[in-house]
Tab-separated table of C-alpha atoms and ligand atoms in Angstrom:
chain	number	residue	atom	x	y	z
F	1	MET	CA	31.467	2.881	-9.085
F	2	GLU	CA	29.427	-0.023	-7.796
F	3	ASN	CA	31.331	-3.281	-7.643
F	4	ASN	CA	29.733	-5.586	-10.204
F	5	LYS	CA	32.020	-8.560	-9.705
F	6	PHE	CA	31.312	-11.524	-7.472
F	7	PRO	CA	34.284	-12.889	-5.531
F	8	ASP	CA	35.997	-15.936	-7.018
F	9	ASP	CA	34.854	-18.186	-4.186
F	10	PHE	CA	31.164	-17.365	-4.724
F	11	LEU	CA	29.380	-20.667	-5.212
F	12	TRP	CA	27.438	-20.696	-8.469
F	13	GLY	CA	25.118	-23.654	-8.876
F	14	THR	CA	21.838	-25.049	-10.073
F	15	SER	CA	19.078	-26.899	-8.190
F	16	THR	CA	16.805	-29.841	-8.908
F	17	ALA	CA	14.614	-32.236	-6.901
F	18	SER	CA	14.253	-36.001	-7.079
F	19	TYR	CA	10.580	-36.463	-7.959
F	20	GLN	CA	10.740	-33.649	-10.502
F	21	ILE	CA	13.544	-35.127	-12.607
F	22	GLU	CA	14.338	-38.763	-11.851
F	23	GLY	CA	11.522	-40.890	-13.251
F	24	SER	CA	11.605	-44.665	-12.569
F	25	PRO	CA	10.040	-44.080	-9.139
F	26	LEU	CA	9.693	-47.778	-8.377
F	27	ALA	CA	12.986	-49.030	-9.814
F	28	ASP	CA	15.522	-51.199	-7.992
F	29	GLY	CA	13.586	-51.785	-4.805
F	30	ALA	CA	12.111	-48.304	-4.304
F	31	THR	CA	8.589	-48.003	-2.936
F	32	PRO	CA	6.115	-45.237	-3.838
F	33	SER	CA	6.225	-41.741	-2.424
F	34	ILE	CA	3.159	-39.638	-1.677
F	35	TRP	CA	3.834	-37.770	-4.914
F	36	HIS	CA	3.690	-41.008	-6.869
F	37	LYS	CA	0.300	-41.705	-5.389
F	38	PHE	CA	-0.993	-38.141	-5.658
F	39	SER	CA	0.040	-37.612	-9.266
F	40	HIS	CA	-1.783	-40.786	-10.313
F	41	ILE	CA	-5.118	-39.567	-8.949
F	42	PRO	CA	-7.053	-38.289	-11.972
F	43	GLY	CA	-7.585	-34.540	-11.944
F	44	LYS	CA	-4.837	-33.635	-9.496
F	45	ILE	CA	-2.141	-32.642	-11.994
F	46	LYS	CA	-2.472	-30.596	-15.171
F	47	ASN	CA	-3.098	-32.956	-18.101
F	48	ASN	CA	-2.989	-35.841	-15.590
F	49	GLU	CA	0.791	-35.929	-15.879
F	50	ASN	CA	3.087	-37.658	-13.383
F	51	GLY	CA	6.732	-38.304	-12.584
F	52	ASP	CA	6.922	-41.847	-13.992
F	53	ILE	CA	9.465	-40.751	-16.608
F	54	ALA	CA	10.059	-37.063	-15.864
F	55	CYS	CA	13.526	-36.206	-17.289
F	56	ASP	CA	14.602	-39.847	-17.015
F	57	TYR	CA	17.520	-38.603	-14.940
F	58	TYR	CA	17.588	-42.002	-13.243
F	59	ASN	CA	19.102	-43.322	-16.482
F	60	ARG	CA	20.581	-40.137	-17.916
F	61	TYR	CA	22.223	-38.474	-14.921
F	62	GLU	CA	25.660	-38.798	-16.514
F	63	GLU	CA	24.683	-36.605	-19.429
F	64	ASP	CA	23.141	-34.099	-17.008
F	65	ILE	CA	26.262	-33.942	-14.879
F	66	GLU	CA	28.292	-33.402	-18.040
F	67	ASN	CA	26.062	-30.420	-18.707
F	68	LEU	CA	26.740	-29.143	-15.195
F	69	ALA	CA	30.453	-29.454	-15.881
F	70	LYS	CA	30.085	-27.571	-19.171
F	71	LEU	CA	28.157	-24.831	-17.389
F	72	LYS	CA	31.148	-24.666	-15.056
F	73	VAL	CA	28.945	-24.624	-11.953
F	74	LYS	CA	30.835	-25.052	-8.713
F	75	ALA	CA	27.952	-26.679	-6.851
F	76	TYR	CA	24.831	-28.719	-7.554
F	77	ARG	CA	21.855	-28.947	-5.227
F	78	PHE	CA	19.781	-32.098	-5.673
F	79	SER	CA	17.498	-34.113	-3.447
F	80	ILE	CA	17.437	-37.747	-2.472
F	81	SER	CA	14.246	-39.734	-2.765
F	82	TRP	CA	13.586	-41.101	0.725
F	83	PRO	CA	11.577	-44.167	-0.369
F	84	ARG	CA	14.393	-45.230	-2.722
F	85	VAL	CA	16.730	-45.381	0.249
F	86	VAL	CA	14.284	-46.502	2.963
F	87	PRO	CA	11.563	-48.477	1.173
F	88	GLU	CA	10.071	-49.816	4.398
F	89	PRO	CA	10.345	-48.644	7.998
F	90	GLY	CA	13.863	-49.359	9.245
F	91	LYS	CA	15.045	-51.051	6.033
F	92	ILE	CA	17.866	-49.697	3.873
F	93	ASN	CA	17.854	-50.314	0.129
F	94	GLN	CA	21.469	-50.539	-0.992
F	95	LYS	CA	20.539	-50.158	-4.666
F	96	GLY	CA	18.871	-46.857	-3.886
F	97	LEU	CA	21.954	-45.638	-2.047
F	98	ASP	CA	24.161	-46.818	-4.913
F	99	PHE	CA	22.295	-44.608	-7.365
F	100	TYR	CA	23.106	-41.519	-5.311
F	101	LYS	CA	26.630	-42.739	-4.693
F	102	ARG	CA	27.220	-42.784	-8.441
F	103	ILE	CA	25.927	-39.215	-8.636
F	104	VAL	CA	28.092	-37.956	-5.781
F	105	ASP	CA	31.193	-39.641	-7.228
F	106	LYS	CA	30.573	-38.238	-10.657
F	107	LEU	CA	30.000	-34.719	-9.316
F	108	LEU	CA	33.197	-34.847	-7.289
F	109	SER	CA	35.136	-36.144	-10.280
F	110	ARG	CA	34.048	-32.953	-12.070
F	111	ASN	CA	34.931	-30.718	-9.085
F	112	ILE	CA	31.290	-29.942	-8.427
F	113	GLU	CA	30.314	-29.640	-4.795
F	114	PRO	CA	27.178	-31.630	-3.908
F	115	PHE	CA	24.519	-29.900	-1.799
F	116	ILE	CA	22.133	-32.666	-0.771
F	117	THR	CA	18.517	-31.981	0.140
F	118	LEU	CA	17.131	-34.784	2.305
F	119	PHE	CA	13.475	-33.928	1.949
F	120	HIS	CA	12.003	-32.282	-1.119
F	121	TRP	CA	8.426	-33.421	-0.423
F	122	ASP	CA	8.508	-37.042	-1.646
F	123	THR	CA	7.587	-38.580	1.706
F	124	PRO	CA	7.509	-42.392	1.608
F	125	LEU	CA	3.936	-43.577	1.215
F	126	TRP	CA	4.500	-46.037	4.080
F	127	LEU	CA	5.188	-43.106	6.372
F	128	GLU	CA	2.093	-41.254	5.229
F	129	GLU	CA	0.024	-44.345	5.883
F	130	MET	CA	1.270	-44.211	9.481
F	131	GLY	CA	0.044	-40.612	9.792
F	132	GLY	CA	2.930	-38.865	8.032
F	133	PHE	CA	4.314	-35.690	9.558
F	134	ARG	CA	1.175	-35.158	11.625
F	135	GLU	CA	2.574	-37.791	13.962
F	136	ARG	CA	5.612	-37.391	16.164
F	137	ALA	CA	6.898	-40.823	15.122
F	138	SER	CA	7.798	-39.232	11.764
F	139	VAL	CA	10.743	-37.560	13.491
F	140	ASP	CA	12.370	-40.890	14.374
F	141	HIS	CA	11.865	-42.193	10.857
F	142	PHE	CA	13.408	-39.022	9.437
F	143	LEU	CA	16.425	-39.398	11.734
F	144	PHE	CA	16.960	-42.995	10.666
F	145	TYR	CA	16.952	-41.866	7.026
F	146	GLY	CA	19.225	-38.895	7.758
F	147	GLU	CA	21.722	-40.951	9.742
F	148	THR	CA	21.897	-43.415	6.874
F	149	LEU	CA	22.798	-40.646	4.439
F	150	PHE	CA	25.317	-38.977	6.745
F	151	ARG	CA	27.019	-42.336	7.291
F	152	GLU	CA	27.126	-43.121	3.582
F	153	PHE	CA	28.107	-39.700	2.206
F	154	GLY	CA	29.403	-37.643	5.133
F	155	ASP	CA	33.048	-38.171	4.211
F	156	ARG	CA	32.472	-36.466	0.847
F	157	VAL	CA	29.381	-34.298	1.199
F	158	LYS	CA	29.717	-31.295	3.486
F	159	HIS	CA	26.606	-29.274	2.664
F	160	TRP	CA	23.208	-30.610	3.658
F	161	ILE	CA	19.715	-29.205	3.396
F	162	SER	CA	17.302	-30.991	5.667
F	163	LEU	CA	14.047	-29.598	4.309
F	164	ASN	CA	12.870	-27.915	1.186
F	165	GLU	CA	10.216	-25.262	1.769
F	166	PRO	CA	8.375	-26.699	4.760
F	167	ILE	CA	5.805	-23.882	4.379
F	168	VAL	CA	4.771	-25.087	0.924
F	169	TYR	CA	4.522	-28.694	2.077
F	170	ALA	CA	2.436	-27.677	5.089
F	171	ILE	CA	0.102	-25.161	3.415
F	172	GLN	CA	-0.429	-26.818	0.061
F	173	GLY	CA	-0.379	-30.335	1.459
F	174	TYR	CA	-2.700	-29.777	4.440
F	175	VAL	CA	-4.728	-26.611	3.862
F	176	ILE	CA	-5.102	-25.953	0.141
F	177	GLY	CA	-4.767	-29.591	-0.846
F	178	ASP	CA	-3.366	-29.059	-4.342
F	179	MET	CA	-0.144	-30.844	-3.415
F	180	ALA	CA	0.542	-34.193	-1.760
F	181	PRO	CA	-0.514	-35.417	0.741
F	182	GLY	CA	-3.583	-33.458	-0.431
F	183	TYR	CA	-5.534	-32.654	2.747
F	184	LYS	CA	-7.812	-29.638	2.786
F	185	ARG	CA	-8.444	-27.160	5.625
F	186	ASN	CA	-6.531	-29.370	8.068
F	187	LEU	CA	-4.995	-26.739	10.344
F	188	LYS	CA	-3.938	-29.220	12.957
F	189	GLY	CA	-2.215	-31.266	10.255
F	190	MET	CA	-0.487	-28.172	8.967
F	191	PHE	CA	0.903	-27.090	12.338
F	192	HIS	CA	1.816	-30.568	13.507
F	193	ALA	CA	3.631	-31.243	10.231
F	194	THR	CA	5.409	-27.883	10.493
F	195	HIS	CA	6.541	-28.622	14.016
F	196	HIS	CA	7.690	-32.173	13.337
F	197	LEU	CA	9.589	-31.133	10.233
F	198	LEU	CA	11.398	-28.346	12.078
F	199	LEU	CA	12.092	-30.612	15.035
F	200	SER	CA	13.540	-33.229	12.673
F	201	HIS	CA	15.804	-30.552	11.234
F	202	ALA	CA	17.054	-29.585	14.688
F	203	LYS	CA	17.819	-33.169	15.644
F	204	LEU	CA	19.494	-33.819	12.305
F	205	ASN	CA	21.763	-30.865	12.948
F	206	ALA	CA	22.915	-32.442	16.219
F	207	ILE	CA	23.432	-35.852	14.602
F	208	LEU	CA	25.346	-34.404	11.661
F	209	HIS	CA	27.758	-32.509	13.872
F	210	LYS	CA	28.309	-35.527	16.058
F	211	SER	CA	29.025	-37.862	13.165
F	212	VAL	CA	30.530	-35.753	10.356
F	213	LYS	CA	33.440	-33.334	10.523
F	214	ASP	CA	33.243	-29.871	8.929
F	215	ALA	CA	29.714	-30.297	7.676
F	216	GLN	CA	26.894	-27.762	7.591
F	217	ILE	CA	23.149	-28.106	7.501
F	218	GLY	CA	20.393	-25.603	6.787
F	219	ILE	CA	16.852	-25.379	5.447
F	220	ALA	CA	15.818	-24.135	2.003
F	221	GLU	CA	13.069	-21.733	3.028
F	222	ALA	CA	10.405	-20.465	0.623
F	223	GLN	CA	10.585	-16.739	1.192
F	224	ILE	CA	8.026	-14.282	-0.117
F	225	TRP	CA	8.306	-10.554	0.402
F	226	THR	CA	4.877	-9.453	1.671
F	227	LYS	CA	3.574	-5.888	1.300
F	228	PRO	CA	0.413	-4.044	2.315
F	229	LEU	CA	-1.742	-3.230	-0.693
F	230	ARG	CA	-2.452	0.235	0.721
F	231	PRO	CA	0.563	1.113	2.909
F	232	ASN	CA	-1.270	4.043	4.447
F	233	LEU	CA	-3.915	1.721	5.954
F	234	LYS	CA	-3.007	0.126	9.245
F	235	ARG	CA	-5.278	-2.828	8.628
F	236	ASP	CA	-3.466	-3.673	5.378
F	237	ARG	CA	-0.116	-3.278	7.091
F	238	ASN	CA	-1.271	-5.695	9.775
F	239	ALA	CA	-2.469	-8.154	7.141
F	240	ALA	CA	0.906	-8.090	5.357
F	241	ASP	CA	2.745	-8.418	8.650
F	242	LEU	CA	0.685	-11.423	9.701
F	243	MET	CA	1.379	-13.108	6.367
F	244	ASP	CA	5.080	-12.344	6.714
F	245	ASN	CA	5.000	-14.121	10.046
F	246	LEU	CA	3.026	-17.038	8.664
F	247	ILE	CA	5.010	-17.545	5.466
F	248	ASN	CA	8.520	-16.528	6.476
F	249	ARG	CA	9.192	-16.190	10.180
F	250	LEU	CA	7.203	-19.226	11.292
F	251	TYR	CA	9.751	-21.417	9.518
F	252	ILE	CA	12.962	-19.583	10.445
F	253	ASP	CA	12.448	-18.322	13.989
F	254	PRO	CA	12.091	-21.716	15.736
F	255	VAL	CA	15.364	-23.017	14.254
F	256	THR	CA	17.315	-19.804	14.816
F	257	LYS	CA	15.779	-18.021	17.800
F	258	GLY	CA	14.200	-21.063	19.396
F	259	LYS	CA	10.690	-19.605	19.367
F	260	TYR	CA	7.590	-19.349	17.253
F	261	PRO	CA	6.730	-15.776	16.251
F	262	GLU	CA	4.824	-14.130	19.135
F	263	LYS	CA	2.333	-12.579	16.757
F	264	LEU	CA	1.183	-15.989	15.590
F	265	LEU	CA	1.195	-17.889	18.834
F	266	ALA	CA	-2.058	-16.431	20.133
F	267	LYS	CA	-3.843	-17.818	17.088
F	268	THR	CA	-1.893	-20.995	16.530
F	269	ALA	CA	-0.675	-22.428	19.838
F	270	LYS	CA	-3.784	-24.593	20.098
F	271	HIS	CA	-2.958	-26.251	16.789
F	272	LEU	CA	0.612	-27.137	17.765
F	273	PRO	CA	1.581	-30.416	19.446
F	274	LYS	CA	1.324	-30.300	23.246
F	275	ALA	CA	5.065	-30.538	23.894
F	276	PHE	CA	6.020	-27.767	21.487
F	277	GLU	CA	7.522	-25.453	24.096
F	278	GLU	CA	9.736	-28.181	25.458
F	279	ASP	CA	10.906	-29.028	21.924
F	280	LEU	CA	11.733	-25.401	21.164
F	281	LYS	CA	14.533	-25.590	23.715
F	282	GLU	CA	16.497	-27.841	21.398
F	283	MET	CA	15.426	-26.150	18.175
F	284	GLY	CA	17.164	-22.767	18.421
F	285	ASN	CA	20.549	-22.160	16.749
F	286	THR	CA	20.296	-25.224	14.552
F	287	CYS	CA	20.774	-23.557	11.172
F	288	ASP	CA	24.393	-23.411	10.092
F	289	PHE	CA	23.140	-21.433	7.131
F	290	ILE	CA	19.844	-20.166	5.794
F	291	GLY	CA	18.738	-21.195	2.316
F	292	ILE	CA	16.480	-18.748	0.560
F	293	ASN	CA	14.209	-19.850	-2.266
F	294	TYR	CA	12.942	-16.634	-3.763
F	295	TYR	CA	10.583	-16.113	-6.669
F	296	THR	CA	8.057	-13.432	-5.847
F	297	SER	CA	6.392	-10.862	-3.615
F	298	GLN	CA	2.742	-10.644	-2.601
F	299	SER	CA	0.456	-7.787	-1.613
F	300	TYR	CA	-2.180	-8.218	1.064
F	301	ARG	CA	-5.274	-6.330	2.059
F	302	TYR	CA	-7.415	-6.687	5.124
F	303	SER	CA	-10.338	-8.997	4.520
F	304	LEU	CA	-13.081	-9.449	7.064
F	305	PHE	CA	-14.378	-12.546	5.355
F	306	THR	CA	-11.172	-14.566	5.236
F	307	PRO	CA	-11.372	-16.743	8.329
F	308	LEU	CA	-8.567	-16.688	10.880
F	309	ILE	CA	-6.002	-14.617	8.990
F	310	HIS	CA	-8.246	-11.773	7.750
F	311	ALA	CA	-5.794	-11.177	4.940
F	312	ARG	CA	-6.361	-11.578	1.231
F	313	GLU	CA	-3.713	-11.635	-1.470
F	314	VAL	CA	-4.280	-9.209	-4.328
F	315	PRO	CA	-2.121	-8.517	-7.374
F	316	THR	CA	0.074	-5.453	-6.874
F	317	PRO	CA	-1.051	-2.831	-9.375
F	318	GLY	CA	1.606	-2.028	-11.961
F	319	TYR	CA	3.871	-4.996	-11.249
F	320	LYS	CA	5.027	-7.216	-14.082
F	321	ARG	CA	4.188	-10.907	-13.765
F	322	SER	CA	5.732	-14.144	-14.946
F	323	ALA	CA	3.534	-17.072	-15.984
F	324	MET	CA	3.095	-17.803	-12.256
F	325	TRP	CA	3.867	-14.870	-10.008
F	326	GLU	CA	4.548	-11.159	-9.750
F	327	ILE	CA	8.124	-10.007	-10.235
F	328	TYR	CA	9.823	-7.983	-7.504
F	329	PRO	CA	13.632	-8.298	-7.350
F	330	ASP	CA	13.896	-5.857	-4.437
F	331	GLY	CA	12.055	-8.412	-2.309
F	332	LEU	CA	15.095	-10.659	-2.548
F	333	TYR	CA	17.357	-7.807	-1.491
F	334	ASN	CA	15.070	-6.974	1.458
F	335	LEU	CA	14.982	-10.591	2.621
F	336	LEU	CA	18.756	-10.889	2.375
F	337	LEU	CA	19.226	-7.739	4.435
F	338	ARG	CA	16.890	-9.211	7.000
F	339	VAL	CA	19.220	-12.173	7.489
F	340	LYS	CA	21.777	-9.602	8.581
F	341	THR	CA	19.531	-7.422	10.736
F	342	ASP	CA	17.221	-10.054	12.279
F	343	TYR	CA	19.128	-13.342	12.128
F	344	GLY	CA	22.646	-12.454	13.231
F	345	ASN	CA	24.035	-12.386	9.691
F	346	LEU	CA	24.038	-16.153	9.420
F	347	PRO	CA	25.717	-17.433	6.278
F	348	CYS	CA	23.128	-17.801	3.544
F	349	TYR	CA	22.693	-19.195	0.060
F	350	ILE	CA	20.073	-18.485	-2.533
F	351	THR	CA	19.018	-22.109	-2.821
F	352	GLU	CA	16.461	-21.400	-5.578
F	353	ASN	CA	15.588	-18.565	-7.914
F	354	GLY	CA	14.244	-18.947	-11.414
F	355	PHE	CA	11.662	-18.075	-14.005
F	356	PRO	CA	8.763	-20.090	-15.463
F	357	LEU	CA	7.974	-20.014	-19.165
F	358	LYS	CA	5.471	-21.997	-21.164
F	359	GLU	CA	6.238	-23.013	-24.700
F	360	VAL	CA	4.126	-21.180	-27.233
F	361	LYS	CA	3.603	-22.288	-30.833
F	362	GLY	CA	5.546	-20.105	-33.237
F	363	ARG	CA	8.114	-19.036	-30.628
F	364	ASP	CA	11.623	-20.403	-30.428
F	365	PRO	CA	11.653	-22.547	-27.255
F	366	LEU	CA	15.372	-21.907	-26.833
F	367	ASP	CA	15.012	-18.137	-26.755
F	368	ASP	CA	14.311	-17.359	-23.122
F	369	THR	CA	15.457	-13.753	-23.044
F	370	GLU	CA	12.764	-12.931	-20.466
F	371	ARG	CA	14.329	-15.474	-18.114
F	372	ILE	CA	17.760	-13.886	-18.539
F	373	GLU	CA	16.278	-10.475	-17.695
F	374	TYR	CA	14.661	-11.861	-14.545
F	375	LEU	CA	17.844	-13.611	-13.456
F	376	LYS	CA	20.013	-10.543	-14.037
F	377	GLU	CA	17.730	-8.358	-11.936
F	378	HIS	CA	17.685	-10.835	-9.074
F	379	ILE	CA	21.376	-11.627	-9.145
F	380	GLN	CA	22.060	-7.903	-9.100
F	381	ARG	CA	20.141	-7.676	-5.792
F	382	VAL	CA	22.209	-10.555	-4.414
F	383	LEU	CA	25.376	-8.669	-5.270
F	384	LYS	CA	24.014	-5.462	-3.759
F	385	ALA	CA	23.232	-7.249	-0.488
F	386	LYS	CA	26.639	-8.922	-0.542
F	387	ASN	CA	28.382	-5.598	-1.077
F	388	GLU	CA	26.475	-4.317	1.961
F	389	GLY	CA	27.840	-7.027	4.193
F	390	VAL	CA	25.242	-9.803	3.975
F	391	ASP	CA	27.078	-13.126	4.215
F	392	VAL	CA	25.571	-14.609	1.057
F	393	ARG	CA	27.838	-17.330	-0.247
F	394	GLY	CA	26.202	-18.804	-3.290
F	395	TYR	CA	23.379	-18.810	-5.800
F	396	PHE	CA	21.570	-21.887	-7.092
F	397	LEU	CA	19.497	-21.304	-10.170
F	398	TRP	CA	16.210	-23.179	-10.384
F	399	SER	CA	16.477	-25.153	-12.515
F	400	LEU	CA	19.133	-27.045	-14.403
F	401	MET	CA	16.529	-28.362	-16.823
F	402	ASP	CA	12.789	-28.353	-17.512
F	403	ASN	CA	11.063	-30.815	-15.213
F	404	PHE	CA	7.852	-31.972	-13.556
F	405	GLU	CA	6.518	-28.754	-12.051
F	406	TRP	CA	4.250	-30.390	-9.442
F	407	GLU	CA	0.556	-29.582	-9.936
F	408	HIS	CA	1.399	-27.759	-13.202
F	409	GLY	CA	2.868	-30.886	-14.804
F	410	TYR	CA	5.296	-30.389	-17.696
F	411	ASP	CA	3.720	-27.234	-19.074
F	412	MET	CA	5.513	-24.835	-16.822
F	413	ARG	CA	9.202	-24.835	-17.652
F	414	PHE	CA	11.920	-23.507	-15.373
F	415	GLY	CA	14.997	-25.040	-17.031
F	416	ILE	CA	17.954	-23.277	-18.560
F	417	ILE	CA	18.300	-26.521	-20.490
F	418	ARG	CA	15.292	-27.581	-22.520
F	419	VAL	CA	13.964	-31.103	-22.213
F	420	ASP	CA	11.905	-32.478	-25.074
F	421	PHE	CA	9.530	-34.651	-23.083
F	422	THR	CA	8.893	-36.938	-26.082
F	423	THR	CA	12.484	-37.708	-27.057
F	424	LEU	CA	14.041	-36.661	-23.695
F	425	GLU	CA	16.670	-34.779	-25.635
F	426	ARG	CA	18.398	-31.952	-23.747
F	427	THR	CA	19.227	-28.660	-25.485
F	428	TRP	CA	20.768	-25.538	-24.033
F	429	LYS	CA	18.601	-22.449	-24.019
F	430	LYS	CA	19.987	-18.914	-24.366
F	431	SER	CA	19.960	-18.596	-20.571
F	432	ALA	CA	22.309	-21.568	-20.153
F	433	TYR	CA	24.956	-19.876	-22.297
F	434	TRP	CA	24.370	-16.634	-20.434
F	435	TYR	CA	24.732	-18.337	-17.045
F	436	ARG	CA	27.898	-20.144	-18.143
F	437	ASP	CA	29.456	-16.796	-19.125
F	438	LEU	CA	28.431	-15.192	-15.852
F	439	ILE	CA	30.040	-18.033	-13.926
F	440	LYS	CA	33.188	-17.792	-16.034
F	441	THR	CA	33.760	-14.091	-15.365
F	442	GLY	CA	31.814	-13.495	-12.140
F	443	VAL	CA	30.924	-10.136	-13.650
F	444	LEU	CA	27.285	-9.154	-13.835
F	445	ASN	CA	26.625	-7.021	-16.885
F	446	LEU	CA	23.163	-5.508	-16.787
D	1	LIG	C1	10.161	-25.693	-5.186
D	1	LIG	C2	10.479	-26.357	-6.495
D	1	LIG	C3	9.584	-25.781	-7.580
D	1	LIG	C4	9.908	-24.318	-7.725
D	1	LIG	C5	9.121	-23.583	-8.807
D	1	LIG	C6	9.866	-24.233	-5.294
D	1	LIG	O1	8.673	-23.984	-4.628
D	1	LIG	O2	11.126	-25.983	-4.236
D	1	LIG	O3	10.316	-27.718	-6.343
D	1	LIG	O4	9.696	-26.448	-8.795
D	1	LIG	O5	9.655	-23.659	-6.507
D	1	LIG	O6	7.765	-23.597	-8.545
């Protein structure tokens, strides 16, 4: 019989991100982030919504941590807002640090292990005005911020995530333009930002290990399982393979193997900063663990008319979809196995996985049975990979509560706890009770 029980030390958690939940973006000495600016430009966000209030976690974090304790999670992944802590170049804002200190203390008092993400996209606006991650100087600013956090929290926080989904920041922020900083078709920007973010990660790894004992640092990578639309056609297989390299390997290989994927270099080397090869020498082996954010798979077909990549995404016939993406739990299993076969079985965590639902009139907003089904299927694949020897150590559900879903505003809800965005009241959905019971027993009943 297949083992359907997770080991007792498996780290169950939930994830959130600063701009999506905190609100009060300019409180207590904080300066604006690029998301503050972007979300206030009319037409950028659905219904012109923004993160001014969000879940008001800035004032209600105690109640939210109580909910974490009631869910019995063992870990909580959250991000720190950089411009709260460093509101101007080289200046530390103690009040900003104090806010996160209160959170860390409260989590520890409830035996919940903090996993801190340093960068979940809310770049300080001052940094963007200096050229942002397109410029190499961003690395030094990132290190100053990172060192500050390691110094302040290193004695109590042992798990760090330098970057959240650098691919999404680079593609949507520099090429598609539907996310901050909002550039379009800026390939140089995309590759320079990618490189400087990954280089920052590598240097942060060295600093962390020099200054903090027994700590680990990794990246939360957006991973998509890519497939050829017509597997029998070589040109579709090539298209899917190129996209796999572009979406997945481009962001893992430099910080594990110390190289950019060969298949991409021919096309992209000219867009990378001049010194990239020199930098790669210090970038390899700098992930103590790999974080996998998994939601979906994508099918690709060859497309003559798509410049540069010659690949076009098409819906996979017959696949079920959520409100945002197609559903393919086996993709998560495949990607986990790949950590074992291609990346030396590095320890890994599912740092995000979750299901979007919109509220529909006439339907109980607390009944999210579809979400439970999605979660079960995906968690089952995690267990399968674990039983086959993949060193997967934890699972962080996205998300603890409904929040500001970037360009989709508040319409698209990922929470297992409902937030009424008028009263800010929190209410457990069916999935929260289900998750609590799973954590309690560690047994996955399908
Ligand atoms: C991001 C989250 C986001 C989630 C759902 C990930 O891309 O890290 O910030 O809310 O997916 O879209």
